[in-house]
């Protein structure tokens, strides 16, 4: 059975093949849902302000720091969250969740199936304005 290691929580759990990452994390007492901006609304989002696994809110984003090949392919809902751009007053359109720099490893926990050992970072920092915002 695959092993999921949660880096920040320092916890490892064994899950059945094909298990849903968010569901298994919740069973282990790990909340993958964070605020839209870390630190703000995290506790509320953990329990109330999220779509409860429907792939709509985007607050369950996680980084798969090891073993991304042991997960399912990006789902349509993830693709829409991560890959589509929205028009903004900024010079360049930005993806809705601004996952810049983590294009290959950021997932929505509720859309991720585990097929092998993986390592997860919950609540990754996001960079809404790019690395050169103040330069
Ligand atoms: S819980 Fe809302 S997108 Fe995963």
Tab-separated table of C-alpha atoms and ligand atoms in Angstrom:
chain	number	residue	atom	x	y	z
A	1	UNK	CA	0.000	0.000	0.000
A	2	UNK	CA	1.286	3.492	-0.870
A	3	UNK	CA	2.696	5.724	1.847
A	4	UNK	CA	1.879	9.430	1.978
A	5	UNK	CA	4.302	11.585	3.929
A	6	UNK	CA	3.097	15.006	5.095
A	7	UNK	CA	6.242	17.081	5.501
A	8	UNK	CA	4.928	20.006	7.583
A	9	UNK	CA	2.856	17.778	9.857
A	10	UNK	CA	5.691	15.228	10.192
A	11	UNK	CA	3.258	12.389	9.657
A	12	UNK	CA	3.191	9.319	7.426
A	13	UNK	CA	0.067	7.383	6.550
A	14	UNK	CA	-0.538	4.234	4.561
A	15	UNK	CA	-3.388	4.486	2.051
A	16	UNK	CA	-5.086	2.062	-0.345
A	17	UNK	CA	-4.042	2.247	-3.993
A	18	UNK	CA	-6.124	4.896	-5.786
A	19	UNK	CA	-7.171	6.611	-2.553
A	20	UNK	CA	-8.257	10.247	-2.582
A	21	UNK	CA	-5.555	12.385	-0.985
A	22	UNK	CA	-7.885	14.849	0.773
A	23	UNK	CA	-10.086	12.087	2.189
A	24	UNK	CA	-7.125	10.132	3.533
A	25	UNK	CA	-5.544	13.263	4.999
A	26	UNK	CA	-8.779	14.138	6.794
A	27	UNK	CA	-8.980	10.597	8.215
A	28	UNK	CA	-5.505	11.163	9.649
A	29	UNK	CA	-6.508	14.538	11.119
A	30	UNK	CA	-4.637	16.602	8.546
A	31	UNK	CA	-6.526	19.499	6.994
A	32	UNK	CA	-5.387	20.263	3.474
A	33	UNK	CA	-7.707	23.233	3.017
A	34	UNK	CA	-5.997	26.537	3.655
A	35	UNK	CA	-7.021	30.142	3.251
A	36	UNK	CA	-6.769	31.796	-0.117
A	37	UNK	CA	-3.820	33.667	1.328
A	38	UNK	CA	-1.929	31.624	3.901
A	39	UNK	CA	-2.573	32.575	7.464
A	40	UNK	CA	-5.782	34.398	6.626
A	41	UNK	CA	-8.826	32.256	7.048
A	42	UNK	CA	-6.870	29.022	7.392
A	43	UNK	CA	-8.830	27.703	10.349
A	44	UNK	CA	-12.153	28.706	8.807
A	45	UNK	CA	-11.227	27.150	5.491
A	46	UNK	CA	-10.115	23.969	7.230
A	47	UNK	CA	-13.583	23.271	8.461
A	48	UNK	CA	-16.206	25.447	6.799
A	49	UNK	CA	-15.257	27.631	3.901
A	50	UNK	CA	-14.390	25.083	1.270
A	51	UNK	CA	-16.218	23.032	-1.335
A	52	UNK	CA	-15.729	19.793	0.640
A	53	UNK	CA	-13.912	17.987	-2.121
A	54	UNK	CA	-15.826	19.058	-5.212
A	55	UNK	CA	-12.778	20.587	-6.874
A	56	UNK	CA	-14.333	24.041	-7.004
A	57	UNK	CA	-12.789	26.258	-4.305
A	58	UNK	CA	-9.082	25.561	-4.828
A	59	UNK	CA	-8.231	25.863	-1.128
A	60	UNK	CA	-6.962	22.284	-0.842
A	61	UNK	CA	-3.911	22.926	-2.973
A	62	UNK	CA	-0.820	20.939	-2.013
A	63	UNK	CA	2.661	20.521	-3.389
A	64	UNK	CA	3.707	17.003	-4.269
A	65	UNK	CA	7.393	17.349	-3.445
A	66	UNK	CA	8.221	13.703	-4.236
A	67	UNK	CA	6.474	11.053	-6.285
A	68	UNK	CA	4.280	13.196	-8.563
A	69	UNK	CA	4.483	10.285	-11.027
A	70	UNK	CA	2.585	8.189	-8.471
A	71	UNK	CA	-0.541	10.318	-8.785
A	72	UNK	CA	-3.288	10.526	-11.375
A	73	UNK	CA	-3.087	13.006	-14.246
A	74	UNK	CA	-4.274	16.569	-13.724
A	75	UNK	CA	-8.073	16.526	-13.726
A	76	UNK	CA	-10.170	18.919	-15.784
A	77	UNK	CA	-11.050	20.927	-12.684
A	78	UNK	CA	-7.374	21.267	-11.766
A	79	UNK	CA	-6.532	22.196	-15.323
A	80	UNK	CA	-9.183	24.910	-15.245
A	81	UNK	CA	-7.919	26.181	-11.862
A	82	UNK	CA	-4.237	26.124	-12.698
A	83	UNK	CA	-3.848	26.500	-16.432
A	84	UNK	CA	-6.461	28.996	-17.473
A	85	UNK	CA	-5.756	32.682	-17.147
A	86	UNK	CA	-8.064	35.463	-16.133
A	87	UNK	CA	-7.896	38.981	-17.519
A	88	UNK	CA	-6.401	41.425	-15.039
A	89	UNK	CA	-5.312	45.052	-15.083
A	90	UNK	CA	-1.746	43.715	-14.771
A	91	UNK	CA	0.360	43.717	-17.939
A	92	UNK	CA	0.336	39.882	-18.150
A	93	UNK	CA	-2.654	37.687	-17.340
A	94	UNK	CA	-2.025	35.407	-14.334
A	95	UNK	CA	-3.398	31.953	-13.516
A	96	UNK	CA	-6.232	32.110	-10.960
A	97	UNK	CA	-4.259	30.333	-8.246
A	98	UNK	CA	-0.931	31.827	-9.237
A	99	UNK	CA	0.943	28.602	-8.969
A	100	UNK	CA	3.918	30.057	-10.775
A	101	UNK	CA	7.058	28.090	-10.030
A	102	UNK	CA	5.163	24.948	-9.071
A	103	UNK	CA	3.545	24.122	-12.401
A	104	UNK	CA	4.527	20.461	-12.295
A	105	UNK	CA	3.911	19.705	-8.636
A	106	UNK	CA	0.896	21.657	-7.389
A	107	UNK	CA	-2.322	19.660	-7.103
A	108	UNK	CA	-5.722	19.908	-5.526
A	109	UNK	CA	-5.809	17.279	-2.778
A	110	UNK	CA	-9.457	16.498	-3.491
A	111	UNK	CA	-8.657	15.683	-7.121
A	112	UNK	CA	-5.520	13.642	-6.439
A	113	UNK	CA	-5.475	9.863	-6.393
A	114	UNK	CA	-2.514	8.135	-4.783
A	115	UNK	CA	-0.990	5.192	-6.671
A	116	UNK	CA	2.424	5.037	-4.985
A	117	UNK	CA	4.589	6.672	-2.333
A	118	UNK	CA	4.400	10.458	-2.314
A	119	UNK	CA	5.538	13.379	-0.164
A	120	UNK	CA	3.170	16.294	0.386
A	121	UNK	CA	3.538	19.884	1.527
A	122	UNK	CA	0.193	21.279	2.611
A	123	UNK	CA	-0.644	24.969	2.312
A	124	UNK	CA	2.197	25.967	0.007
A	125	UNK	CA	2.993	29.643	-0.217
A	126	UNK	CA	1.721	31.279	-3.362
A	127	UNK	CA	3.253	34.195	-5.143
A	128	UNK	CA	0.414	36.342	-6.392
A	129	UNK	CA	2.530	39.053	-7.922
A	130	UNK	CA	5.596	37.331	-9.298
A	131	UNK	CA	9.157	37.383	-8.044
A	132	UNK	CA	9.912	40.863	-9.294
A	133	UNK	CA	6.934	42.689	-7.842
A	134	UNK	CA	9.023	45.213	-5.884
A	135	UNK	CA	11.874	45.562	-8.343
B	1	LIG	S1	-11.812	21.056	-1.401
B	1	LIG	FE1	-12.395	22.625	-2.777
B	1	LIG	S2	-11.063	22.347	-4.449
B	1	LIG	FE2	-10.547	20.726	-3.107
